Tab-separated table of C-alpha atoms in Angstrom:
chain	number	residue	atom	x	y	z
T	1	UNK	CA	-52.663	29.441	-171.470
T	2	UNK	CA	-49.547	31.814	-171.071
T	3	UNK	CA	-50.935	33.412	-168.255
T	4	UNK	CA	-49.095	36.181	-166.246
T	5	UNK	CA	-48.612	36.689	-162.276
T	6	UNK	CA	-47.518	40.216	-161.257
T	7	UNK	CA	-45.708	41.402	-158.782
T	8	UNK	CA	-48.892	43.382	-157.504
T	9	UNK	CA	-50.625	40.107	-156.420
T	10	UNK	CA	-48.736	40.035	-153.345
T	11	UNK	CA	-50.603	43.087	-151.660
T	12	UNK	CA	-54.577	41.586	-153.238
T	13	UNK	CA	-53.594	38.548	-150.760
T	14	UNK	CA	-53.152	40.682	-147.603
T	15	UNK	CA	-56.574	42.731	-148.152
T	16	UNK	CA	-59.040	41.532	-145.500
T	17	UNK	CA	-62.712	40.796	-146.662
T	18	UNK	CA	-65.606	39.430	-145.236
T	19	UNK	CA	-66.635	37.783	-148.644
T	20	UNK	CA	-66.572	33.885	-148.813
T	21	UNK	CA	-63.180	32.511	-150.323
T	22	UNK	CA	-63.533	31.912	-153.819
T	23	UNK	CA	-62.938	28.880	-155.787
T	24	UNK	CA	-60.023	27.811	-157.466
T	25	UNK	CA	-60.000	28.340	-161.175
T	26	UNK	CA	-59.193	25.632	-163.742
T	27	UNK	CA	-56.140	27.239	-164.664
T	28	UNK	CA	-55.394	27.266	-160.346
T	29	UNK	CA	-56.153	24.171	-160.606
T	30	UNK	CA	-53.571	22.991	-163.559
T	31	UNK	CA	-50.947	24.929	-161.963
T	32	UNK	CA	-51.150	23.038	-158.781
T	33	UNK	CA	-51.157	19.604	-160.858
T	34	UNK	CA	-48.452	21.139	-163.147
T	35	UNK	CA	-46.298	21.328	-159.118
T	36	UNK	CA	-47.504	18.436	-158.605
T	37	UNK	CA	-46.293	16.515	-161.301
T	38	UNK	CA	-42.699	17.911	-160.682
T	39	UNK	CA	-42.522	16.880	-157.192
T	40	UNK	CA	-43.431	13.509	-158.436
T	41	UNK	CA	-41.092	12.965	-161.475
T	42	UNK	CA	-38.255	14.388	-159.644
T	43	UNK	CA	-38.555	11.571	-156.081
T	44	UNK	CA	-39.929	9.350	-158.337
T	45	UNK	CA	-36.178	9.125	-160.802
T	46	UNK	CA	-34.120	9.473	-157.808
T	47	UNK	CA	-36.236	6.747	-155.460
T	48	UNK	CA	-36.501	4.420	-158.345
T	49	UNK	CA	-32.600	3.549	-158.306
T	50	UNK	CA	-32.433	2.356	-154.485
T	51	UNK	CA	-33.614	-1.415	-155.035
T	52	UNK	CA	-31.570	-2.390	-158.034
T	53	UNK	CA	-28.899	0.079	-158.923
T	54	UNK	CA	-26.160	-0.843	-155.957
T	55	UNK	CA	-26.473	-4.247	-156.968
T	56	UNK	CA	-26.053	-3.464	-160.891
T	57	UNK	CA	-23.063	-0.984	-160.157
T	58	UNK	CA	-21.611	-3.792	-157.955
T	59	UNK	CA	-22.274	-6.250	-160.674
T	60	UNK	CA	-20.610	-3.412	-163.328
T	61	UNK	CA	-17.124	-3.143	-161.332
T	62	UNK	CA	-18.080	-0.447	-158.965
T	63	UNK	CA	-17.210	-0.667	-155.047
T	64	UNK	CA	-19.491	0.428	-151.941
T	65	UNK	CA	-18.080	3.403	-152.021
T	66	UNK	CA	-18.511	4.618	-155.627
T	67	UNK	CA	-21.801	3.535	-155.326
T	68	UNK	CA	-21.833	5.862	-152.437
T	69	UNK	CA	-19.880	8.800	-154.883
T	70	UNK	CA	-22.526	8.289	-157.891
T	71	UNK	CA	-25.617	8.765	-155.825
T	72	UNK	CA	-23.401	11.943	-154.028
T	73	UNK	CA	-22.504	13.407	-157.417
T	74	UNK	CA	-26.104	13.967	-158.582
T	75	UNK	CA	-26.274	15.995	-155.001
T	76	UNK	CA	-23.214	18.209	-155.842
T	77	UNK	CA	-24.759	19.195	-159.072
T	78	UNK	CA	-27.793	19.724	-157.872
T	79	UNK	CA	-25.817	21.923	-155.046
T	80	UNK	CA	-23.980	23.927	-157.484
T	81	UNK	CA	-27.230	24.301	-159.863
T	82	UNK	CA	-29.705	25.183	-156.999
T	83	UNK	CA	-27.464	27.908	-155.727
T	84	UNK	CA	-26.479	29.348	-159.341
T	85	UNK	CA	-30.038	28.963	-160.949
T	86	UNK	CA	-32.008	30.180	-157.539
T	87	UNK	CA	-29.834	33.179	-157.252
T	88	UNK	CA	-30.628	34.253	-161.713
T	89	UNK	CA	-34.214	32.993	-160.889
T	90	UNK	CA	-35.435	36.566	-161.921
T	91	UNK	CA	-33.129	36.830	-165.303
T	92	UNK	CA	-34.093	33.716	-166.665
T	93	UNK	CA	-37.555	33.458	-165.992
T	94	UNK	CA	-39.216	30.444	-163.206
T	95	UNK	CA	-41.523	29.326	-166.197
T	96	UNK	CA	-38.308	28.913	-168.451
T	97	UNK	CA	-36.441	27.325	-166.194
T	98	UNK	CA	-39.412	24.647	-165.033
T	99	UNK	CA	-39.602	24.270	-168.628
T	100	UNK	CA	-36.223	23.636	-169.279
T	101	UNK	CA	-34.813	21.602	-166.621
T	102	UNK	CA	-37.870	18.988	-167.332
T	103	UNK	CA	-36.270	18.521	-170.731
T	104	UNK	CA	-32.820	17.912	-169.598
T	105	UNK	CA	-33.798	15.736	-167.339
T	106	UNK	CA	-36.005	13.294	-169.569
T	107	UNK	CA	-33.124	13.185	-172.275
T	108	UNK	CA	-30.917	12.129	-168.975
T	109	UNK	CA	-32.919	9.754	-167.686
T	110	UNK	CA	-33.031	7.746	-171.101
T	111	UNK	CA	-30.257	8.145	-171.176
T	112	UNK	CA	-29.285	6.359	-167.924
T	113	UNK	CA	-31.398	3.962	-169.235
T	114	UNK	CA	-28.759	2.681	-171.894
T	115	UNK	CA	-25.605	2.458	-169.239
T	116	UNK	CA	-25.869	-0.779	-169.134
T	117	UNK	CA	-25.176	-1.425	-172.805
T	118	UNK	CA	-21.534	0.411	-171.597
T	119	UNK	CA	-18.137	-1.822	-171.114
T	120	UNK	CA	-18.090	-2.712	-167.226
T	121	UNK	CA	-14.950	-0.433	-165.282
T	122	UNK	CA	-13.657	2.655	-165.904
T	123	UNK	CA	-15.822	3.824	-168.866
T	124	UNK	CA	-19.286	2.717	-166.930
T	125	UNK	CA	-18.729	4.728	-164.144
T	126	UNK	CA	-17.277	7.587	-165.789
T	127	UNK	CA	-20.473	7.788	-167.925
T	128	UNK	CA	-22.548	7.104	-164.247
T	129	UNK	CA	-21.284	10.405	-162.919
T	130	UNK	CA	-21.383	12.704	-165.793
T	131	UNK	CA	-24.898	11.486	-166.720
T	132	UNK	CA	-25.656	11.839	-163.241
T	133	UNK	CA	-24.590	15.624	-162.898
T	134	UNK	CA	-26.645	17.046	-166.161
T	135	UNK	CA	-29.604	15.091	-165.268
T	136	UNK	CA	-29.284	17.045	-161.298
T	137	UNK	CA	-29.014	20.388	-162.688
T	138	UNK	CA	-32.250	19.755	-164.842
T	139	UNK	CA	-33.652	18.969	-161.834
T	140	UNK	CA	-31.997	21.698	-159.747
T	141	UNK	CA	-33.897	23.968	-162.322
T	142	UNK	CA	-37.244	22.458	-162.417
T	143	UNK	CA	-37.386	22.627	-158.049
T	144	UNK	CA	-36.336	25.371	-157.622
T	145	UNK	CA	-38.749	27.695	-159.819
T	146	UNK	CA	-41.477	25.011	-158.307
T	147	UNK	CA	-40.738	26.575	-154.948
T	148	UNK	CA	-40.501	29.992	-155.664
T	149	UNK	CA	-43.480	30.008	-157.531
T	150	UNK	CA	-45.486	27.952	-154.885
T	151	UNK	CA	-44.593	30.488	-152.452
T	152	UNK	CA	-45.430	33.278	-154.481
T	153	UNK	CA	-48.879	32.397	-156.101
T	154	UNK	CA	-49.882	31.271	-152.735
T	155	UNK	CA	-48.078	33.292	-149.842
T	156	UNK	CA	-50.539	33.051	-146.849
T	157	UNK	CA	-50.734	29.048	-147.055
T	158	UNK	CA	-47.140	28.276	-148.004
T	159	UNK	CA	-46.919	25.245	-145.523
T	160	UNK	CA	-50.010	24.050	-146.454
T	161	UNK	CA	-49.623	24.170	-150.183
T	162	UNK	CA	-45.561	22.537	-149.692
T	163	UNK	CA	-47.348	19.489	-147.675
T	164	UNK	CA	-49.801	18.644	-150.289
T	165	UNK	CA	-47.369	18.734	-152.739
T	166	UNK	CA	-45.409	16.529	-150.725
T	167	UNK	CA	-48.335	14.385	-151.020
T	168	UNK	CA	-46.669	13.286	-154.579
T	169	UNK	CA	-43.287	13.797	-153.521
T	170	UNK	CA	-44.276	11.274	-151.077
T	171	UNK	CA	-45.898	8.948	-153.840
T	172	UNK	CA	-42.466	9.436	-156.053
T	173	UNK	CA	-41.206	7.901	-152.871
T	174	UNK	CA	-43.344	5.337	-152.498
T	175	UNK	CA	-43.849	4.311	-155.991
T	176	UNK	CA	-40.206	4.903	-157.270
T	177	UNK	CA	-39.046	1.394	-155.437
T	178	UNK	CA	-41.192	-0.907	-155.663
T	179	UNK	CA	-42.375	-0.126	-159.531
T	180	UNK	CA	-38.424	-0.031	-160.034
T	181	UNK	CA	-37.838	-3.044	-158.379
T	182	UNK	CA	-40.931	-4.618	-160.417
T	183	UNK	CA	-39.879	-3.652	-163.701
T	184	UNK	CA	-36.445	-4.256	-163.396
T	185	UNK	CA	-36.640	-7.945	-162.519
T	186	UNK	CA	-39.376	-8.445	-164.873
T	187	UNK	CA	-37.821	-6.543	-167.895
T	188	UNK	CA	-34.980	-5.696	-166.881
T	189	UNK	CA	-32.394	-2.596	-166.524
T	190	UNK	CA	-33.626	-0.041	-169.309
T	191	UNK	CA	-36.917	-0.597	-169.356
T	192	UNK	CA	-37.889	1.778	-165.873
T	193	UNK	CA	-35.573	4.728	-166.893
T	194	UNK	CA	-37.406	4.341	-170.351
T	195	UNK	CA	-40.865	4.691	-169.164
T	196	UNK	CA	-39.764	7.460	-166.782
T	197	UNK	CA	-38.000	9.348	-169.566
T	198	UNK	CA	-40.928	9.380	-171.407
T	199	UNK	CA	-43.114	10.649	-168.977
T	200	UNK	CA	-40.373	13.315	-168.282
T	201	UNK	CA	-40.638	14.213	-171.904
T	202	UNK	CA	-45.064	14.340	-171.456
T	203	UNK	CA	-44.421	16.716	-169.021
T	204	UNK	CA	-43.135	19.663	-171.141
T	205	UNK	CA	-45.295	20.622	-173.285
T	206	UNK	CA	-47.958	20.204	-170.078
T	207	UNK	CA	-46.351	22.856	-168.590
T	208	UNK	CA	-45.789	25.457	-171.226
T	209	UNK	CA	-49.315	25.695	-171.463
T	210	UNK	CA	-50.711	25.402	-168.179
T	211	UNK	CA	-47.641	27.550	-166.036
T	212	UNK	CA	-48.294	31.216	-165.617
T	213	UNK	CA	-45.386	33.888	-166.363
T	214	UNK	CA	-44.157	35.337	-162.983
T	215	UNK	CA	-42.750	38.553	-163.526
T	216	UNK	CA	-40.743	40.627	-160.717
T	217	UNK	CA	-37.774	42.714	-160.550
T	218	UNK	CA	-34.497	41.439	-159.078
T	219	UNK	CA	-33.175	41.917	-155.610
T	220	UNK	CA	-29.868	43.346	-154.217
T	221	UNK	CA	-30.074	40.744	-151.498
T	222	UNK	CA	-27.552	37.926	-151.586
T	223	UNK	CA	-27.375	34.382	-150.182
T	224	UNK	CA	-24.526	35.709	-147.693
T	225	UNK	CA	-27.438	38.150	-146.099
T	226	UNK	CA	-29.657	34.866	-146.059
T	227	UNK	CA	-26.804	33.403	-143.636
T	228	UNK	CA	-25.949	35.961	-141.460
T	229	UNK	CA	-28.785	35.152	-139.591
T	230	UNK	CA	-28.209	32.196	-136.973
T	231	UNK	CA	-31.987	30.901	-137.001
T	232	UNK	CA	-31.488	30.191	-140.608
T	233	UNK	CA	-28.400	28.449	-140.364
T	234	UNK	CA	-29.821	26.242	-137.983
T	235	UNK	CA	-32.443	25.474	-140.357
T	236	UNK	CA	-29.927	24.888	-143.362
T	237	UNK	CA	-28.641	22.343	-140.714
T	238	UNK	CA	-31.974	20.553	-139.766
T	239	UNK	CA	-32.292	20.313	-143.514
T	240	UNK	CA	-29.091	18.809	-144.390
T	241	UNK	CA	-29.475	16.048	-141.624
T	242	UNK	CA	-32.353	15.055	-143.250
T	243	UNK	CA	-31.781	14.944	-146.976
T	244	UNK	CA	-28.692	12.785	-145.728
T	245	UNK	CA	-30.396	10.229	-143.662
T	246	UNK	CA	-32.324	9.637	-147.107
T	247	UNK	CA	-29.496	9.938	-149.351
T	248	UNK	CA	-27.621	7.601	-147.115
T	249	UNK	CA	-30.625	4.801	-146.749
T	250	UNK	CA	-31.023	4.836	-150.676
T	251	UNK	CA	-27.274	4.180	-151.009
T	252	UNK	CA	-27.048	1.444	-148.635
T	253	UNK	CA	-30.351	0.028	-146.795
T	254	UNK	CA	-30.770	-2.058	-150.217
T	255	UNK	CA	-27.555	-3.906	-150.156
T	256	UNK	CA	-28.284	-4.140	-146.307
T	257	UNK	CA	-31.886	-5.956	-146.620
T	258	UNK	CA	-30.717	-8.439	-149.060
T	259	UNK	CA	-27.855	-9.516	-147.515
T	260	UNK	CA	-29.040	-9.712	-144.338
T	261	UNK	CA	-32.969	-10.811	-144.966
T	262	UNK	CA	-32.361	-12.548	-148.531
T	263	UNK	CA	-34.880	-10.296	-149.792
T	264	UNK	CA	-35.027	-9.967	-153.805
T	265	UNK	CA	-34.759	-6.663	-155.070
T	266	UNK	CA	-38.884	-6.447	-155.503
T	267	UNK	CA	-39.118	-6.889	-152.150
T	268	UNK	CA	-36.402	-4.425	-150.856
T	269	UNK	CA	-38.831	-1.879	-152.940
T	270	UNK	CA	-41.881	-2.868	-150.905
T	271	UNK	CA	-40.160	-2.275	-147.574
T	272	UNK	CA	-38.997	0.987	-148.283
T	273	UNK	CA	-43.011	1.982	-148.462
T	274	UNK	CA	-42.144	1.845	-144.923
T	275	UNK	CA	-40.306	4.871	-145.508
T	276	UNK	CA	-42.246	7.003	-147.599
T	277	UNK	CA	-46.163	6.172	-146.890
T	278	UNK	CA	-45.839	7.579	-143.879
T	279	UNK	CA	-44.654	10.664	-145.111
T	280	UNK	CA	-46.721	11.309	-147.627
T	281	UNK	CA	-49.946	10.589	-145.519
T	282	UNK	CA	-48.698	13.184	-142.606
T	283	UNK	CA	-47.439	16.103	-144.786
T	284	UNK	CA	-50.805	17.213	-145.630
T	285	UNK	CA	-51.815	17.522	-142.934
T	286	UNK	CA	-48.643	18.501	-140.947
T	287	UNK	CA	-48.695	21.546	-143.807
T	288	UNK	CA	-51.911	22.680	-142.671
T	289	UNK	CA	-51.822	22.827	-138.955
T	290	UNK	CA	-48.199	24.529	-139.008
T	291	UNK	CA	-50.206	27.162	-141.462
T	292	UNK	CA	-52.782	27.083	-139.003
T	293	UNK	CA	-50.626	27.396	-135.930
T	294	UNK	CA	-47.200	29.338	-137.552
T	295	UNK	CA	-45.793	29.233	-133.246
T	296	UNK	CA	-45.513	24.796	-133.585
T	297	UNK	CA	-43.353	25.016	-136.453
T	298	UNK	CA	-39.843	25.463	-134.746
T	299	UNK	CA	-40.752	22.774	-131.654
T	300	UNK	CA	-42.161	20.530	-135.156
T	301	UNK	CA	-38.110	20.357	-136.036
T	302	UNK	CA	-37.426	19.908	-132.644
T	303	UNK	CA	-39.525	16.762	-131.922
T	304	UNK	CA	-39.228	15.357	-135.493
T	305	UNK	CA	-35.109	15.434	-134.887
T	306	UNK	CA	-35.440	13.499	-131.827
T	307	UNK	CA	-37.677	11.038	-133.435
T	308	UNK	CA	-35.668	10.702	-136.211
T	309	UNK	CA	-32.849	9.848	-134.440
T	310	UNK	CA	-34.492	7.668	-132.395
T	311	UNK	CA	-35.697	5.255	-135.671
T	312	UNK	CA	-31.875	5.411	-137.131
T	313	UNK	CA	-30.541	3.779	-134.138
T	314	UNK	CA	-32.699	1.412	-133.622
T	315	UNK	CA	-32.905	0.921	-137.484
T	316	UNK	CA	-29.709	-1.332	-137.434
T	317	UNK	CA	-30.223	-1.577	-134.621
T	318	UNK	CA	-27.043	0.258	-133.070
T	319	UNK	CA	-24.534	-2.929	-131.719
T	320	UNK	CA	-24.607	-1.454	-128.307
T	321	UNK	CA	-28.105	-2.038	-127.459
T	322	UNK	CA	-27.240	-5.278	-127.932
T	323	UNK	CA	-30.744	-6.002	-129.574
T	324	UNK	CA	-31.153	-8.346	-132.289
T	325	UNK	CA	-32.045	-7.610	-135.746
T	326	UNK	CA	-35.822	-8.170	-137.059
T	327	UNK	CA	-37.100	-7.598	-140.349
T	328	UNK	CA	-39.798	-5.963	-138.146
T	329	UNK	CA	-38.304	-3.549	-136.057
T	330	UNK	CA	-36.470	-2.326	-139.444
T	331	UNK	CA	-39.775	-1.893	-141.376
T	332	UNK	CA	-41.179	-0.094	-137.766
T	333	UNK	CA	-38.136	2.092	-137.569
T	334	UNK	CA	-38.950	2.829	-141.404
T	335	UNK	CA	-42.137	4.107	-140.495
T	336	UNK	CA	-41.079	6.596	-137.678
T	337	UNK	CA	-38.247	8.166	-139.458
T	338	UNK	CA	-40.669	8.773	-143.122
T	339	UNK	CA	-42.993	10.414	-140.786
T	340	UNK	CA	-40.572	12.216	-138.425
T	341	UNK	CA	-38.909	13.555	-141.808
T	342	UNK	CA	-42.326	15.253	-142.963
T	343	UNK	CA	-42.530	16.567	-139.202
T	344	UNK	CA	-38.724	18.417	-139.571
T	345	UNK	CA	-38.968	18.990	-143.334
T	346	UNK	CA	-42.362	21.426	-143.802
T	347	UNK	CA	-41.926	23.877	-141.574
T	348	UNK	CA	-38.836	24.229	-142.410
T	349	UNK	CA	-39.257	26.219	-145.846
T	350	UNK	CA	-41.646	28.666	-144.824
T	351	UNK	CA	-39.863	29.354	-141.625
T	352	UNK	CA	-37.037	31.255	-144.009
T	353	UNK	CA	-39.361	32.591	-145.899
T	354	UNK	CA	-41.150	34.491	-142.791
T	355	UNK	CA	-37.742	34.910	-141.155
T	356	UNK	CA	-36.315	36.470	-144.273
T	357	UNK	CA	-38.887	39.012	-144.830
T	358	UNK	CA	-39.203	39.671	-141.234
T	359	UNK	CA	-35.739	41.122	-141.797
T	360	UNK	CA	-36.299	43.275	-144.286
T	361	UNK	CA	-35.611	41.015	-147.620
T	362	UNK	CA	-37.717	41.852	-150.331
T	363	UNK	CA	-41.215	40.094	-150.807
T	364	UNK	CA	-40.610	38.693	-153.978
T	365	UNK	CA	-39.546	36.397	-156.494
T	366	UNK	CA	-36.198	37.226	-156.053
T	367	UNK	CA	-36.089	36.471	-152.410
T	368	UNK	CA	-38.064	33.294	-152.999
T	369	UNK	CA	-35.702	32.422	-155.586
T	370	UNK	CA	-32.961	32.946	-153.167
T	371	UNK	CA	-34.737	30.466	-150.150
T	372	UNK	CA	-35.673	27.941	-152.736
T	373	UNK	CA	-31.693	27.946	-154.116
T	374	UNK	CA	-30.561	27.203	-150.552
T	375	UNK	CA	-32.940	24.744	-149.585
T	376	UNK	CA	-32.512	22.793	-152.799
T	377	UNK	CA	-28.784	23.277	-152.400
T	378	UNK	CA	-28.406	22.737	-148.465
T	379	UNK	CA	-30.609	19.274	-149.266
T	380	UNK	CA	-27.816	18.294	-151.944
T	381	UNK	CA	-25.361	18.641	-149.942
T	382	UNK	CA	-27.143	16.301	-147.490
T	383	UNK	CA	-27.678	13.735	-149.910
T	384	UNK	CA	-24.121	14.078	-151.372
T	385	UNK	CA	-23.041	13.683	-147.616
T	386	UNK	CA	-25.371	10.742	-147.143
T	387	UNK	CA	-24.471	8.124	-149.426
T	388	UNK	CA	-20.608	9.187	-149.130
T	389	UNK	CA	-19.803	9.307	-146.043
T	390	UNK	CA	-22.845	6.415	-145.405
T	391	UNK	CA	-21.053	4.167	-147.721
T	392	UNK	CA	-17.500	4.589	-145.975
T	393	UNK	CA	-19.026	3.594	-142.816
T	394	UNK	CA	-20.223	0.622	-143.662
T	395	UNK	CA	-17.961	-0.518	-146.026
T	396	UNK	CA	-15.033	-0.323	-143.672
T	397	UNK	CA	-17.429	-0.508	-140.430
T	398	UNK	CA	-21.191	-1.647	-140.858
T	399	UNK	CA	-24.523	-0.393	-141.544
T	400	UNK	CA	-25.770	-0.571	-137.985
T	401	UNK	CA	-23.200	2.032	-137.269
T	402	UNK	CA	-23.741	3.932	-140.305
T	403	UNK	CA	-26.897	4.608	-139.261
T	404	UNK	CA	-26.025	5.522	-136.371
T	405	UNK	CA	-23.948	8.396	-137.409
T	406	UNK	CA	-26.987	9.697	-139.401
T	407	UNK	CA	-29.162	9.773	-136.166
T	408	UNK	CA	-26.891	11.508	-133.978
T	409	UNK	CA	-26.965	13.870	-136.655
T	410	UNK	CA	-30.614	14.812	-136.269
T	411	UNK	CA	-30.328	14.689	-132.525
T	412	UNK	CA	-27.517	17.243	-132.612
T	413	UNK	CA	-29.757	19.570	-134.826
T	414	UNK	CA	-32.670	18.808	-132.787
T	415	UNK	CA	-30.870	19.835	-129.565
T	416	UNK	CA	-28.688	22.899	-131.207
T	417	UNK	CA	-32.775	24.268	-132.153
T	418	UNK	CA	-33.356	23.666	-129.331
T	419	UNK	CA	-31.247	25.661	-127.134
T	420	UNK	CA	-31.735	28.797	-129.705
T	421	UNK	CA	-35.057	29.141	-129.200
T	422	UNK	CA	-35.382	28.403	-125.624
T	423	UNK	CA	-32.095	31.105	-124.966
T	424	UNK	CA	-34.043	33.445	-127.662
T	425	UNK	CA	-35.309	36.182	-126.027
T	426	UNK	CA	-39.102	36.293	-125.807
T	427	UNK	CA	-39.632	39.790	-127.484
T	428	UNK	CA	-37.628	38.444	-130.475
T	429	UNK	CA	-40.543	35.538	-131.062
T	430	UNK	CA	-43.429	37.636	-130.814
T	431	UNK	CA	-45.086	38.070	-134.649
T	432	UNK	CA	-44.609	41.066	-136.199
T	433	UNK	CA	-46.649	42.990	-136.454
T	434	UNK	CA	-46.992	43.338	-140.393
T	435	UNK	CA	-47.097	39.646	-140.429
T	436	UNK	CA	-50.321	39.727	-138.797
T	437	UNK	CA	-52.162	40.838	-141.699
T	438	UNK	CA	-51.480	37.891	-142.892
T	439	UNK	CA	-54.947	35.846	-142.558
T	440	UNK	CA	-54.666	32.141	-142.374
T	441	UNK	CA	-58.475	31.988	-143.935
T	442	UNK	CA	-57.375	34.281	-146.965
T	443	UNK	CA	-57.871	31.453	-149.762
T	444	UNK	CA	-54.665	30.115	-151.667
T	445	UNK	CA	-55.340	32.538	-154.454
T	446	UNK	CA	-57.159	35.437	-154.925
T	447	UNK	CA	-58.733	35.422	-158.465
């Protein structure tokens, strides 16, 4: 089912009709699962390390803070890959590269699977971060076509298509602990990274049937054009402060919780649903009413910073509040920063995307190439920052101020948003007005 998506699709979605939508297609349909899937496999092998992995590096001869540097290595990759592979998107081919970076990444994940079977020291952790940086560029590879071909097969409902997706990025999240945690005290270390290699492994020939070939032409636009603009910087900020609030509570909350609670490492898995359920219930939804209402999304970041903040200072909670730490108020805290995250994180991507192309940037795979590459690589470098620097803090401070560093983060990119679009002039907000042809009932795609 090597179907192909032209170029020429993009103008069919902006013609107006007064016909009922039509229904999806089975091959639609498989696409969106084939997404789907990939937003899934990718949380799912990153969340699944956060119960039991600090504790096994520990165990191995590793120290706070190269726990902190392995989790921060798989973001540089991914960094360097996203930026590389987003900008040749065109030249390689987004099914190819799906394709491709799914297979890399299940031979990785076994892989990781077998670490433990390595000498503890030096050649352990050498083998942590090189296994580490493939397996992120296989994943670099397989997000970054998924969001350049999400936003191109469906370009009137971006937000709402990214939130349902996030509906199983969301269940990587929340599944990725607790089923980690589960296994690995029943069966032990290899046994999760087995099961999840496998399923990696499923995955590929799933989606060379069921992916369509996207052809386009390449662009002369560059990622330097991309960041001349200083609404899109700010963006690239509000995502970084995100990705590293997550990269930094994966690195250390575990180690936190069971030192501090006694929890067991099945339980430190069940607690981070605190995290996650909440964003993956609210991203749906959040998806369609920013589609709905395109004029919320920039006041969305704004509010979802301050809220995230908020739930990282009272996560420890900060010292100087001088309140006392519950296993409560942590799971609470949980709760408001997974769903403040969806708030910040799904406007954000198709806020470039109009921005860009409201400048004159190409509307096509190229360009979405481009805004996929950043936001995959500004989110790496987030969760390279995250566990680093997270894992400094609290080894030579605490967590409690760890976390607080991560929330006056967000607040600072909630308040920098802030002031640009309240010192914006008004003329400059207005829509324009080719991007009013863009109908918000026009179905997701036209068959």
């Amino acid at each position: 089912m090597d179907t192909h998506f032209d170029q020429s699709t993009d103008n069919v979605a902006s013609v107006e009709s007064t016909d009922p939508p039509p229904r999806m297609t089975k091959q639609q349909i498989l696409t969106l699962l084939s997404m789907a899937s990939v937003n899934f496999s990718s949380m799912i092998c990153y969340s699944i390390l956060g119960p039991f992995f600090p504790n096994e590096a520990v165990k191995k001869g590793a120290s706070q803070t190269i726990v902190g540097l392995i989790f921060g290595c798989y973001a540089v990759s991914n960094l360097i890959g996203s930026l590389i592979l987003g900008n040749y998107i065109v030249q390689i081919g987004a099914k190819f590269m799906l394709v491709t970076g799914l297979f890399v990444s299940s031979f990785c994940t076994i892989l990781f699977g077998l670490l433990d079977r390595v000498p503890a020291g030096t050649a352990f952790i050498t083998l942590c971060f090189v296994v580490r940086s493939i397996d992120a560029v296989g994943f670099a590879a397989a997000m970054t076509s998924t969001f350049a071909m999400t936003a191109k097969i469906f370009p009137n409902n971006v937000a709402t298509v990214l939130g349902s997706l996030e509906m199983f990025t969301g269940l990587g999240l929340i599944l990725g602990p607790p089923v980690g945690g589960w296994f690995y005290q029943s069966f032990g270390y290899e046994v999760p990274f087995m099961l999840l290699g496998c399923f990696l492994f499923i995955m590929v020939p799933f989606n060379i049937y069921v992916l369509p070939t996207i052809e386009a032409d390449p662009s002369q636009d560059s990622f330097f054009r991309l960041l001349c603009h200083v609404k899109i910087v700010l963006i690239c900020y509000v995502i970084f402060t995100l990705s590293a609030g997550l990269g930094f509570l994966d690195a250390t909350l575990s180690l936190f919780a069971m030192e501090e609670f006694g929890l067991s490492p099945g339980y430190v898995g069940l607690i981070m649903l605190g995290l996650s359920l909440p964003y993956c219930l609210a991203s749906p939804l959040l998806g369609y009413f920013t589609d709905k209402y395109p004029a919320t999304r920039s006041w969305f970041m704004v509010i979802g910073g301050v809220a995230t903040a908020t739930g990282f200072c009272l996560l420890g909670p900060l010292p100087l509040l001088n309140i006392k730490r519950q296993l409560w108020l942590m799971i609470l805290m949980l709760g408001v920063i997974g769903f403040s995250l969806g708030m910040t994180a799904i406007p954000t991507f198709p806020e470039i995307i109009t921005h860009a192309y409201d400048h004159g940037f190409d509307e096509g795979l190229s360009t979405l190439g481009m805004v996929s590459g950043l936001f995959a690589a500004v989110w790496s470098l987030g969760m390279f920052y995250g566990p680093v620097v997270g894992g400094l803090i609290t080894q030579y401070l605490c967590f409690e101020w760890a976390a607080a560093v991560q929330g006056g983060l967000a607040l600072l990119a909630a308040f920098l948003l802030a002031v640009h679009y309240i010192c914006k002039p008004p003329q400059q907000q207005s829509i324009p007005e080719d991007s009013q042809h863009r109908d918000e009932s026009t179905p997701l795609l036209i068959e």
